[in-house]
mmCIF file with all atom_site columns, C-alpha atoms in Angstrom:
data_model
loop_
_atom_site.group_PDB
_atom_site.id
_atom_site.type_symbol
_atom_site.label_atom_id
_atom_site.label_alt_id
_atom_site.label_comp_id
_atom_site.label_asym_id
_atom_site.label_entity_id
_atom_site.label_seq_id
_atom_site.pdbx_PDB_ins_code
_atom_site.Cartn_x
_atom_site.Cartn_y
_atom_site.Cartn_z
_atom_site.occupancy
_atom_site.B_iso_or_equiv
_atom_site.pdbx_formal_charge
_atom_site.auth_seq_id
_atom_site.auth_comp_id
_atom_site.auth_asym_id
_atom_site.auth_atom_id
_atom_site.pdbx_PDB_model_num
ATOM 1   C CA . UNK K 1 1   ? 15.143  84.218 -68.698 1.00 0.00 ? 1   UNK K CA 1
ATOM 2   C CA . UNK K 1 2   ? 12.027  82.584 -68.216 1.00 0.00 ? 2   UNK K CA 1
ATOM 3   C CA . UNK K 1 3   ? 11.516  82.983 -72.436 1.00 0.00 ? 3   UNK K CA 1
ATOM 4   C CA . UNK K 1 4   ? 14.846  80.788 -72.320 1.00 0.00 ? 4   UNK K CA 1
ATOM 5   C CA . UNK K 1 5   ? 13.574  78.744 -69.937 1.00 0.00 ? 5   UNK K CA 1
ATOM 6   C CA . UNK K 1 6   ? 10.450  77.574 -71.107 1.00 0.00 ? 6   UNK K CA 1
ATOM 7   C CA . UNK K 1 7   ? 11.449  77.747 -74.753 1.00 0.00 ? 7   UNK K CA 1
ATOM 8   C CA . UNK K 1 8   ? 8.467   80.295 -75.016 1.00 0.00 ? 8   UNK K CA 1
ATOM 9   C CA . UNK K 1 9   ? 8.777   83.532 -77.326 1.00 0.00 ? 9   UNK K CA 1
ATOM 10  C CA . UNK K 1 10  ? 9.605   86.363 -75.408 1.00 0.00 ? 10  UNK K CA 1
ATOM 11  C CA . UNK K 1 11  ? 5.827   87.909 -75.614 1.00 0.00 ? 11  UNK K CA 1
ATOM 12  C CA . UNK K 1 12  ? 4.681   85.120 -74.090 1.00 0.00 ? 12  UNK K CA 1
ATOM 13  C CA . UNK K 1 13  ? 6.680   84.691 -71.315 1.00 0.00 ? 13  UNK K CA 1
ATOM 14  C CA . UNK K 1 14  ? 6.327   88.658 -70.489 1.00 0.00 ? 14  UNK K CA 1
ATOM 15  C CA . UNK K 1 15  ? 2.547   87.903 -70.642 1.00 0.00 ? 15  UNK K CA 1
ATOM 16  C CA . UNK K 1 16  ? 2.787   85.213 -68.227 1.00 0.00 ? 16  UNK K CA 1
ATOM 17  C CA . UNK K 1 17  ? 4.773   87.082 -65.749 1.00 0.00 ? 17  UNK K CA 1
ATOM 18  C CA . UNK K 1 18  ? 3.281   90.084 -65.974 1.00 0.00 ? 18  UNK K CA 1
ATOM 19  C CA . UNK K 1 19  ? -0.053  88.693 -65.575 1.00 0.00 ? 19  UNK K CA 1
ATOM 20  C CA . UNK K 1 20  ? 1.066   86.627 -62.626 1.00 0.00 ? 20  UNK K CA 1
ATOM 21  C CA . UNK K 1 21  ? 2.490   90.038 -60.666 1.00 0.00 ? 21  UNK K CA 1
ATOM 22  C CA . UNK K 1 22  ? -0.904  91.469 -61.289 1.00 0.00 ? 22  UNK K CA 1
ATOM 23  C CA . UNK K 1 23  ? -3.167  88.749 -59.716 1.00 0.00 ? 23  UNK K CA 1
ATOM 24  C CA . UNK K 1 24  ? -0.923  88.301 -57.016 1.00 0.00 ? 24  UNK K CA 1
ATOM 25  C CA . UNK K 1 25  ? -0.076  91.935 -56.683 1.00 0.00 ? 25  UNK K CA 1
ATOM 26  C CA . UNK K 1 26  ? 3.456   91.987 -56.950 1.00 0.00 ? 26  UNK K CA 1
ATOM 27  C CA . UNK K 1 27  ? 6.249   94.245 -58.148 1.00 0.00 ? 27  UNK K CA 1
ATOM 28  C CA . UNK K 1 28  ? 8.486   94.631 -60.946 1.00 0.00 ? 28  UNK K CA 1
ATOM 29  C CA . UNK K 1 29  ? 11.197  92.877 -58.568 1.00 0.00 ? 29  UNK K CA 1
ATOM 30  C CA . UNK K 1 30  ? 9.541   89.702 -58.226 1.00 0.00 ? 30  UNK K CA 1
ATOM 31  C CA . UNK K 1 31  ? 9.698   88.754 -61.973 1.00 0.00 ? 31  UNK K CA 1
ATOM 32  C CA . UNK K 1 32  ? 12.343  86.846 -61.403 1.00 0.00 ? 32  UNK K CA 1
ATOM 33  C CA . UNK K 1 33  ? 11.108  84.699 -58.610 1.00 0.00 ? 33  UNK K CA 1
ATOM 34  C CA . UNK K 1 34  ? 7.893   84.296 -60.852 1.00 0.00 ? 34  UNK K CA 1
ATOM 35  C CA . UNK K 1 35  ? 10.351  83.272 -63.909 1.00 0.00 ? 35  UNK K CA 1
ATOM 36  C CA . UNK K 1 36  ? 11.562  80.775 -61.055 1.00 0.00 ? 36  UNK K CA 1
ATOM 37  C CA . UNK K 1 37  ? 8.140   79.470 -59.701 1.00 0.00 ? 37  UNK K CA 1
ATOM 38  C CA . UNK K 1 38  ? 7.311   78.534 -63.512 1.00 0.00 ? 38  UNK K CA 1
ATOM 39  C CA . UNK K 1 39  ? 10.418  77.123 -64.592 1.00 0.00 ? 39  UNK K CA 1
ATOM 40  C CA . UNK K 1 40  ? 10.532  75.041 -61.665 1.00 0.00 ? 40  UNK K CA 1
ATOM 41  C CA . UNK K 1 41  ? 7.274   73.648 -61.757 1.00 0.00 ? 41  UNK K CA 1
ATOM 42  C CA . UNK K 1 42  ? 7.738   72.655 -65.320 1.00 0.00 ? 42  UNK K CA 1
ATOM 43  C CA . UNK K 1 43  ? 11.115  71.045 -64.646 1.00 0.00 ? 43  UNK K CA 1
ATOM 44  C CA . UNK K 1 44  ? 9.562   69.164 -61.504 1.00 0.00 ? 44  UNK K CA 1
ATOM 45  C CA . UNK K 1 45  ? 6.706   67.879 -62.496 1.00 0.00 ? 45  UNK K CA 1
ATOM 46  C CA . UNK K 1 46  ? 5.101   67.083 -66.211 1.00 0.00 ? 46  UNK K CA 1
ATOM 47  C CA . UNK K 1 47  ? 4.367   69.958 -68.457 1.00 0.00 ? 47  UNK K CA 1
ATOM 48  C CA . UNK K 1 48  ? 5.712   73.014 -70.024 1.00 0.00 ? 48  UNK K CA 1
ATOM 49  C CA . UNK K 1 49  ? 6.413   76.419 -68.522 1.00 0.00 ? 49  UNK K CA 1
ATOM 50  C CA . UNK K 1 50  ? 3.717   77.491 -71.041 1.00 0.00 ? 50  UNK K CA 1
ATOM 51  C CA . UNK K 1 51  ? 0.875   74.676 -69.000 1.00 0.00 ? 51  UNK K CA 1
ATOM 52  C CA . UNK K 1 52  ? 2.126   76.217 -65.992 1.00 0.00 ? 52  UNK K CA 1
ATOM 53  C CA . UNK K 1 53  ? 1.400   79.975 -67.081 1.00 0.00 ? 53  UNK K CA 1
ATOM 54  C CA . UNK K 1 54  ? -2.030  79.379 -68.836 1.00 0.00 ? 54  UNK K CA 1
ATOM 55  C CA . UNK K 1 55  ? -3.130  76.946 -65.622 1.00 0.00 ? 55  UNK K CA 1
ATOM 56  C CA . UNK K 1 56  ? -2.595  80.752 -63.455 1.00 0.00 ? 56  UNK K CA 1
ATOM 57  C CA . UNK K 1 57  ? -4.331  82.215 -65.916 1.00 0.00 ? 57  UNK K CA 1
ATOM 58  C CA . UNK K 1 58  ? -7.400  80.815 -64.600 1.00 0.00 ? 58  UNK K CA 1
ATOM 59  C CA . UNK K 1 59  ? -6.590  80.397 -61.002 1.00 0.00 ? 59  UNK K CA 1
ATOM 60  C CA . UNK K 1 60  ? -4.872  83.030 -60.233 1.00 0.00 ? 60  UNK K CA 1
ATOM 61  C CA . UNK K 1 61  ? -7.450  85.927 -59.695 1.00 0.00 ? 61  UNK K CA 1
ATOM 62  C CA . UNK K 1 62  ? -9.597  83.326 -57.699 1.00 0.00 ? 62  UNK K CA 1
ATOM 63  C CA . UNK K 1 63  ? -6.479  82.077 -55.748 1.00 0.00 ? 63  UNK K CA 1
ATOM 64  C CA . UNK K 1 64  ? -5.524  85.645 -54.925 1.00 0.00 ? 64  UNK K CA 1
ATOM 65  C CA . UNK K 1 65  ? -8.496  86.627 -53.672 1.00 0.00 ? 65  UNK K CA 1
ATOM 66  C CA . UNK K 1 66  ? -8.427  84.154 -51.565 1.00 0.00 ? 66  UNK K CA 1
ATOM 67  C CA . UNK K 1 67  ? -4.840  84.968 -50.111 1.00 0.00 ? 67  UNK K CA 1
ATOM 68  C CA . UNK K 1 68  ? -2.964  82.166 -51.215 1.00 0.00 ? 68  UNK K CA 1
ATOM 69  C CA . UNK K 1 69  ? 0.669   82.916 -51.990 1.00 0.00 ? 69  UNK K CA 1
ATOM 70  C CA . UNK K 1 70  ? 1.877   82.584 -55.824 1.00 0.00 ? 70  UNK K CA 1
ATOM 71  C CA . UNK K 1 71  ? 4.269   79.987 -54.380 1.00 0.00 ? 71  UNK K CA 1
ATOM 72  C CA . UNK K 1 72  ? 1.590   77.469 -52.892 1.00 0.00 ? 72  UNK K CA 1
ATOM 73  C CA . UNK K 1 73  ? -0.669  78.413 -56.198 1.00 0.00 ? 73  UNK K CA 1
ATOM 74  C CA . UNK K 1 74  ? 2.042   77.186 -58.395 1.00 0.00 ? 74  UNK K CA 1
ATOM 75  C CA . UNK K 1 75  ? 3.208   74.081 -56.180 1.00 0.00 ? 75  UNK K CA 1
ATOM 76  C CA . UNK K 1 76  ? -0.627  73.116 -56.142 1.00 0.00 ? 76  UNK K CA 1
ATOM 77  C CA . UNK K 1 77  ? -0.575  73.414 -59.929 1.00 0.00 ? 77  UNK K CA 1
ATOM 78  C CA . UNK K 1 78  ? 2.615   71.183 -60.004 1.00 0.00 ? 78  UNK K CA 1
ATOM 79  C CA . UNK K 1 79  ? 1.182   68.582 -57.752 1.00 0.00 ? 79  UNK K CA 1
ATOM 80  C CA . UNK K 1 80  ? -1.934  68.543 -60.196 1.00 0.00 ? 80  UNK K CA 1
ATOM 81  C CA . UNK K 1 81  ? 0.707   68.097 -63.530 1.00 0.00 ? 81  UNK K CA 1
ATOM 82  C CA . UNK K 1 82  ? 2.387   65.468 -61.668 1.00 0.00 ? 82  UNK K CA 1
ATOM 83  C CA . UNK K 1 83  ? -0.927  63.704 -61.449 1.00 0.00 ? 83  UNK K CA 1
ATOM 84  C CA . UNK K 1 84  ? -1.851  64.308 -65.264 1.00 0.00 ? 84  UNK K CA 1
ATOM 85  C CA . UNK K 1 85  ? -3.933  67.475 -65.217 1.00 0.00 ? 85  UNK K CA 1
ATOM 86  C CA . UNK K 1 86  ? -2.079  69.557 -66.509 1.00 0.00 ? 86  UNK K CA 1
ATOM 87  C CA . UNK K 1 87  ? -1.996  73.703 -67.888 1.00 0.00 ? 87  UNK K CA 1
ATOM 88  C CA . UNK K 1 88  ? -5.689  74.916 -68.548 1.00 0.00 ? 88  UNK K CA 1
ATOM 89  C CA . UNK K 1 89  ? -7.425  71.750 -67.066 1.00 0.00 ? 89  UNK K CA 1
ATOM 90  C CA . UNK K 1 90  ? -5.361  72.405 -64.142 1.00 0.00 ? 90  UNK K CA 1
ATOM 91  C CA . UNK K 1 91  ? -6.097  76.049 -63.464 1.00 0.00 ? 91  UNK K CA 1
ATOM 92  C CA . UNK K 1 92  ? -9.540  75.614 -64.228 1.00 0.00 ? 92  UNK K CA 1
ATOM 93  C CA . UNK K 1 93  ? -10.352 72.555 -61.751 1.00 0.00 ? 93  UNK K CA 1
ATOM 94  C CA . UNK K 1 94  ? -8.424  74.280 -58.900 1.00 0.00 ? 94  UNK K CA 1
ATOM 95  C CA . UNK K 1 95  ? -10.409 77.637 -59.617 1.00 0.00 ? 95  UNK K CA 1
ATOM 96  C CA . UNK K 1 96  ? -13.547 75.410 -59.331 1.00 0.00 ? 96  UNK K CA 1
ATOM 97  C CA . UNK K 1 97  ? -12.499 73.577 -56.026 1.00 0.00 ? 97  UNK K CA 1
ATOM 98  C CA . UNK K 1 98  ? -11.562 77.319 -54.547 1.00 0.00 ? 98  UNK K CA 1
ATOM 99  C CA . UNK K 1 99  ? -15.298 78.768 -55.523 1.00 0.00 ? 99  UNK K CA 1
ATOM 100 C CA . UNK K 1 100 ? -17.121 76.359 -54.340 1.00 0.00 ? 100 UNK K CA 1
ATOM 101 C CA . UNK K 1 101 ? -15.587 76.791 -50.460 1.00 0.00 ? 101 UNK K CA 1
ATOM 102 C CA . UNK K 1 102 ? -16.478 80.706 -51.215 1.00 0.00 ? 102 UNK K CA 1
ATOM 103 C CA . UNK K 1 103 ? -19.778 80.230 -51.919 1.00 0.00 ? 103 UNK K CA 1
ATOM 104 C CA . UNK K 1 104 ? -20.956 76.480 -51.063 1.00 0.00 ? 104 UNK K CA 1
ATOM 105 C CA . UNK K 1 105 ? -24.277 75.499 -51.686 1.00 0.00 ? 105 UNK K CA 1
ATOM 106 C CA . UNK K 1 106 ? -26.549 74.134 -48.806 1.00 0.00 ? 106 UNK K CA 1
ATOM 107 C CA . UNK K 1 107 ? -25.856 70.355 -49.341 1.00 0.00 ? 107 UNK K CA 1
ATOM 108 C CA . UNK K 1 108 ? -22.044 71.060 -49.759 1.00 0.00 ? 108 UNK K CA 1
ATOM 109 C CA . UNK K 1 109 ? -22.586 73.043 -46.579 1.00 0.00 ? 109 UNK K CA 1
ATOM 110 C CA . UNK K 1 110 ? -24.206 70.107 -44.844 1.00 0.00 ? 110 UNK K CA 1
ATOM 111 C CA . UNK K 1 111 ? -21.718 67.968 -46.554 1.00 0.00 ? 111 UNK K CA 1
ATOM 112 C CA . UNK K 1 112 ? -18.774 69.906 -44.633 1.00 0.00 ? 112 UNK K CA 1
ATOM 113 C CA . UNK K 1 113 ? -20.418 69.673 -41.371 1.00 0.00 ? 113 UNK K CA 1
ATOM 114 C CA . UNK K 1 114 ? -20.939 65.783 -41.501 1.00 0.00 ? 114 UNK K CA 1
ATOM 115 C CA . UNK K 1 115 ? -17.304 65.587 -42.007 1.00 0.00 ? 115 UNK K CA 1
ATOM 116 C CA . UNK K 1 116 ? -16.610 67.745 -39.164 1.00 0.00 ? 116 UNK K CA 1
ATOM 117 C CA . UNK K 1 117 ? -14.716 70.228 -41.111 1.00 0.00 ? 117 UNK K CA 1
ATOM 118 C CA . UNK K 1 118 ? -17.674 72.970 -40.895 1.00 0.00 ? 118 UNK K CA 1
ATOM 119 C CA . UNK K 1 119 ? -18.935 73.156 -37.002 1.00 0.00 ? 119 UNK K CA 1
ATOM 120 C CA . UNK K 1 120 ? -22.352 73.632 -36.246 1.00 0.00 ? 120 UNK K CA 1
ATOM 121 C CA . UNK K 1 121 ? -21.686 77.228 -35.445 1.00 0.00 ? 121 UNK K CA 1
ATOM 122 C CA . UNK K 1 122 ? -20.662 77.935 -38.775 1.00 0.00 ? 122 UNK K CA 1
ATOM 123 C CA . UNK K 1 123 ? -17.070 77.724 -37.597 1.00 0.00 ? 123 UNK K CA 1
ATOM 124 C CA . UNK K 1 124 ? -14.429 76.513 -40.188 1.00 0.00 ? 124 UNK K CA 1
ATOM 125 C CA . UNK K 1 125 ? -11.414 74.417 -40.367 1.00 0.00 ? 125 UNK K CA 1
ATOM 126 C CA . UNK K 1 126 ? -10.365 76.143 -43.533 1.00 0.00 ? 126 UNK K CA 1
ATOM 127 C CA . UNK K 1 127 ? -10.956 79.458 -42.426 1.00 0.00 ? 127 UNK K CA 1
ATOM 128 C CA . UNK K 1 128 ? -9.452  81.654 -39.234 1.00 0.00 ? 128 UNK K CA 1
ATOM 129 C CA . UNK K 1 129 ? -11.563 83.376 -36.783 1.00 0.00 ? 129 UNK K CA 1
ATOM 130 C CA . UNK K 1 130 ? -11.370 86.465 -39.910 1.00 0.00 ? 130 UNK K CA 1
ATOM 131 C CA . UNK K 1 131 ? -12.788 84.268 -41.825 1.00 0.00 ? 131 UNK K CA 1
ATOM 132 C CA . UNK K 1 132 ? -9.376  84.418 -44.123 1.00 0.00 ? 132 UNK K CA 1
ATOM 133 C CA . UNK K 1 133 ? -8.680  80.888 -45.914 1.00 0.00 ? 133 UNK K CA 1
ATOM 134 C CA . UNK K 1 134 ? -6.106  79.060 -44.479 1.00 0.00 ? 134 UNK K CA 1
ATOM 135 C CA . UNK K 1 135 ? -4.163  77.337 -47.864 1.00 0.00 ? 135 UNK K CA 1
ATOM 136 C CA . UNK K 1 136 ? -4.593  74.793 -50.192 1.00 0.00 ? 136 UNK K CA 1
ATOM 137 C CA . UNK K 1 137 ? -1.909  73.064 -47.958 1.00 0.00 ? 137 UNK K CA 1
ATOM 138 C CA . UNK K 1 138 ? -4.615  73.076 -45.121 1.00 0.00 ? 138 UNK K CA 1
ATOM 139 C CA . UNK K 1 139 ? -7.403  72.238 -46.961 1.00 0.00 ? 139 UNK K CA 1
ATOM 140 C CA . UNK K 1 140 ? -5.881  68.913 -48.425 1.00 0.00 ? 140 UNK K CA 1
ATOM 141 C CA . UNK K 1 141 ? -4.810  68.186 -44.986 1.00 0.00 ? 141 UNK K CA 1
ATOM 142 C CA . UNK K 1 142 ? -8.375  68.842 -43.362 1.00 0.00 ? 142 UNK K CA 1
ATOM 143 C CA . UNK K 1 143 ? -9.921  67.096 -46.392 1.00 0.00 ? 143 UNK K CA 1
ATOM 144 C CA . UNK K 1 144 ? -7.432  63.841 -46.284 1.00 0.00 ? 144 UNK K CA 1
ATOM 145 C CA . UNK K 1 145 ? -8.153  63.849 -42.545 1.00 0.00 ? 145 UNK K CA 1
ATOM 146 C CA . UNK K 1 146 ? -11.933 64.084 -42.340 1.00 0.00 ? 146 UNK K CA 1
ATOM 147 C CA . UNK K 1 147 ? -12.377 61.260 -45.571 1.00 0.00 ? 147 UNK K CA 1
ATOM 148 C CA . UNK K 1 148 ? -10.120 58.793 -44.448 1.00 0.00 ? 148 UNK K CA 1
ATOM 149 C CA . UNK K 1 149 ? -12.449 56.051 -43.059 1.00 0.00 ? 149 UNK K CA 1
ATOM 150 C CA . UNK K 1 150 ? -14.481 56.403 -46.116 1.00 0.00 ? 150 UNK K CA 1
ATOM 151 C CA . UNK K 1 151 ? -14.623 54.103 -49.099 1.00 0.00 ? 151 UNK K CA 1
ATOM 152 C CA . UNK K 1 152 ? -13.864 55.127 -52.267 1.00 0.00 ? 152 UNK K CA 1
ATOM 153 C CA . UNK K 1 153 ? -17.407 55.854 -53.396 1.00 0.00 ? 153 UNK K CA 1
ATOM 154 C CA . UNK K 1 154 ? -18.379 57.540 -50.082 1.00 0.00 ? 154 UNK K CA 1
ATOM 155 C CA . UNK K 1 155 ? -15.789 59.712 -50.623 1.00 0.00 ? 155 UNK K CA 1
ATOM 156 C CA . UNK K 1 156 ? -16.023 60.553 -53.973 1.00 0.00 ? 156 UNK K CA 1
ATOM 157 C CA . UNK K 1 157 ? -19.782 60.903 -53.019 1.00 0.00 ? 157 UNK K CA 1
ATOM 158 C CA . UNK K 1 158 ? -19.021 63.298 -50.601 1.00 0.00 ? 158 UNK K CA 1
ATOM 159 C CA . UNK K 1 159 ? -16.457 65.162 -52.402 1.00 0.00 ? 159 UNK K CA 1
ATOM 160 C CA . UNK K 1 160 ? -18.658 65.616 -55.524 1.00 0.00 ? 160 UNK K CA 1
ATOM 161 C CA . UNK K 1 161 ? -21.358 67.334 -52.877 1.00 0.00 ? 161 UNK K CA 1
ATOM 162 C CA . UNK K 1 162 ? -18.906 70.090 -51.768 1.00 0.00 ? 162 UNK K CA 1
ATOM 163 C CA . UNK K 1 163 ? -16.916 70.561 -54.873 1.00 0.00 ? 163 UNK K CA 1
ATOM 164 C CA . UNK K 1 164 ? -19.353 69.459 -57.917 1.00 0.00 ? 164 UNK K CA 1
ATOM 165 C CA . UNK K 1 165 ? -18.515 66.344 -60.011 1.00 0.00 ? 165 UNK K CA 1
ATOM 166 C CA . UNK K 1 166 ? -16.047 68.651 -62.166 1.00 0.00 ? 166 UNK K CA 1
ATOM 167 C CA . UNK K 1 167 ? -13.606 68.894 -59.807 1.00 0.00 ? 167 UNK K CA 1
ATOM 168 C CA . UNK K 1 168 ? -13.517 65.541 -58.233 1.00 0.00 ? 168 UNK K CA 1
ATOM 169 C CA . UNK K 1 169 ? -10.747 64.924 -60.395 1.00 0.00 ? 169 UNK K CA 1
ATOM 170 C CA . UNK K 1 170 ? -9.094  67.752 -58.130 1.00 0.00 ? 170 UNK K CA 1
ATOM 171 C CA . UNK K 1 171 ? -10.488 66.682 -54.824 1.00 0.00 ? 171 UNK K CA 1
ATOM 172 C CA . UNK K 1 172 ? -9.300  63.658 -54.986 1.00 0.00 ? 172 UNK K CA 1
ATOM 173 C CA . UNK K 1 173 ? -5.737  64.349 -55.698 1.00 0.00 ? 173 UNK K CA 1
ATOM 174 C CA . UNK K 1 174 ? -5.716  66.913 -53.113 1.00 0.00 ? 174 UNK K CA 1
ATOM 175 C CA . UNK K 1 175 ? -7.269  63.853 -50.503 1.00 0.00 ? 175 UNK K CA 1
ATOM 176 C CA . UNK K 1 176 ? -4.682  61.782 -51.885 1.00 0.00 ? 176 UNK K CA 1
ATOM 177 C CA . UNK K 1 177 ? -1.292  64.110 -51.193 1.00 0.00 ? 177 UNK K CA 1
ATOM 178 C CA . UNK K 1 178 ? -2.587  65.844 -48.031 1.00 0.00 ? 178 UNK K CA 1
ATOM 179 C CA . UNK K 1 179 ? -1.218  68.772 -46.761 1.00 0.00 ? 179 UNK K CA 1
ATOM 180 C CA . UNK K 1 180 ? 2.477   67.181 -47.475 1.00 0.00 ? 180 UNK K CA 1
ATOM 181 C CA . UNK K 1 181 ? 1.915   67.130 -50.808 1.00 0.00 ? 181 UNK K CA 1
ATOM 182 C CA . UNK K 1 182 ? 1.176   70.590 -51.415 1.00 0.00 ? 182 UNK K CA 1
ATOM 183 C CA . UNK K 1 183 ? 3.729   71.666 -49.310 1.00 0.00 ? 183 UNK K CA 1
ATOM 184 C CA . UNK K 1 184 ? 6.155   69.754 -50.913 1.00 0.00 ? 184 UNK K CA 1
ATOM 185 C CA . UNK K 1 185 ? 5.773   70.800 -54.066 1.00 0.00 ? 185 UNK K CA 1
ATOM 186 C CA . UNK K 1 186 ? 5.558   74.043 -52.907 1.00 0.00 ? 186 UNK K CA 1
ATOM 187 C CA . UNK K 1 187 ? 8.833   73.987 -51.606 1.00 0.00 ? 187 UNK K CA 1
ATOM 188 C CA . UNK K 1 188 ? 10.163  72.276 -54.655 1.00 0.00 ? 188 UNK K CA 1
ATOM 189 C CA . UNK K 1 189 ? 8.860   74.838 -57.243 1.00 0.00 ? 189 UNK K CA 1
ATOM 190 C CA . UNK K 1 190 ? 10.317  77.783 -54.910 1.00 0.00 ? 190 UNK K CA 1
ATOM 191 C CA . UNK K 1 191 ? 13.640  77.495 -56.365 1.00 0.00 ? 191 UNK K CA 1
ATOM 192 C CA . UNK K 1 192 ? 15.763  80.697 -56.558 1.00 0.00 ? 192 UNK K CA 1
ATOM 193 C CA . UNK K 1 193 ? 17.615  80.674 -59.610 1.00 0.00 ? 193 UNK K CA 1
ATOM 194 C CA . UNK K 1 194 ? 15.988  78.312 -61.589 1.00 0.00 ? 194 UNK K CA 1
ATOM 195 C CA . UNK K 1 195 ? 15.147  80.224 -64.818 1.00 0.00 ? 195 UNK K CA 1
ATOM 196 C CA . UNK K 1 196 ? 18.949  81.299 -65.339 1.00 0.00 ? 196 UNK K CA 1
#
């Protein structure tokens, strides 16, 4: 289905899904809502099924780790496509923006507490009281929140200390959308039934 789909050969598209069940750790019963999640992002916003596959290729194991659903992976990566970066750009940039909250360096660190999103006690508005992450829906939201009296170069100053110049690209579009952003296209991508 999803080979039909995404006009992909039928390798490929078993390489894509199977690939996404491992990073995410799913079963042989989710392939179809995977064959969904990629259809549907490619039908909703710009790209291919195959931009959407390669783009997890490079998120996904990062994203996982991190405990963010399949779902919100692939509506982040839709959001991103709909904004013009699009397949391995995509999954790269959002890999970046995800490390470099795992491990921040000292002036990102600093960076997060002037913003108020890191408190002084090391406490974290993208992460519980576990220290689990809280979603890429969450982070936008906390990001478009805590950089909204900025300019545009104070922002893009401070987003280019916490996430490196690469992914500014990707900071910024996650500012931009907020948290409804990403949870709208993570709604729209979680279509049952589209790949048929």
């Amino acid at each position: 289905q999803l080979s039909a789909a995404g006009t992909l050969d039928v390798a490929q598209a078993a390489e894509f899904a199977s690939s996404a069940m491992n990073q995410f750790g799913l079963q042989g019963q989710d392939v179809t809502q995977i064959a969904d999640l990629l259809a549907a992002g490619a039908n909703k916003a710009a790209g291919e099924v195959s931009d959407f596959g390669n783009a997890l290729k490079f998120v996904g194991p990062v994203a996982a780790a991190n405990n963010v659903a399949l779902e919100e992976t692939v509506g982040t990566i839709a959001l991103f496509a709909q904004s013009g970066v699009i397949g391995e750009q995509a999954g790269t940039s959002l890999r970046g923006v995800l490390s470099s909250l795992t491990s921040p360096s000292k002036a990102a660190t600093e960076e997060l507490k002037k913003l108020g999103i890191t408190a002084e006690d090391g406490s974290s508005k993208l992460f519980d009281a576990q220290g689990n992450f809280k979603g890429l829906a969450n982070l936008a939201g906390e990001l478009q929140t805590a950089t909204a009296g900025l300019t545009d170069e104070q922002r893009d100053y401070s987003l280019g200390l916490i996430f490196g110049n690469q992914q500014l690209t990707a900071a910024n579009i996650l500012v931009k959308n907020g948290a409804k952003g990403v949870n709208d296209y993570t709604k729209e991508v979680n279509s049952a039934g589209f790949a048929n």
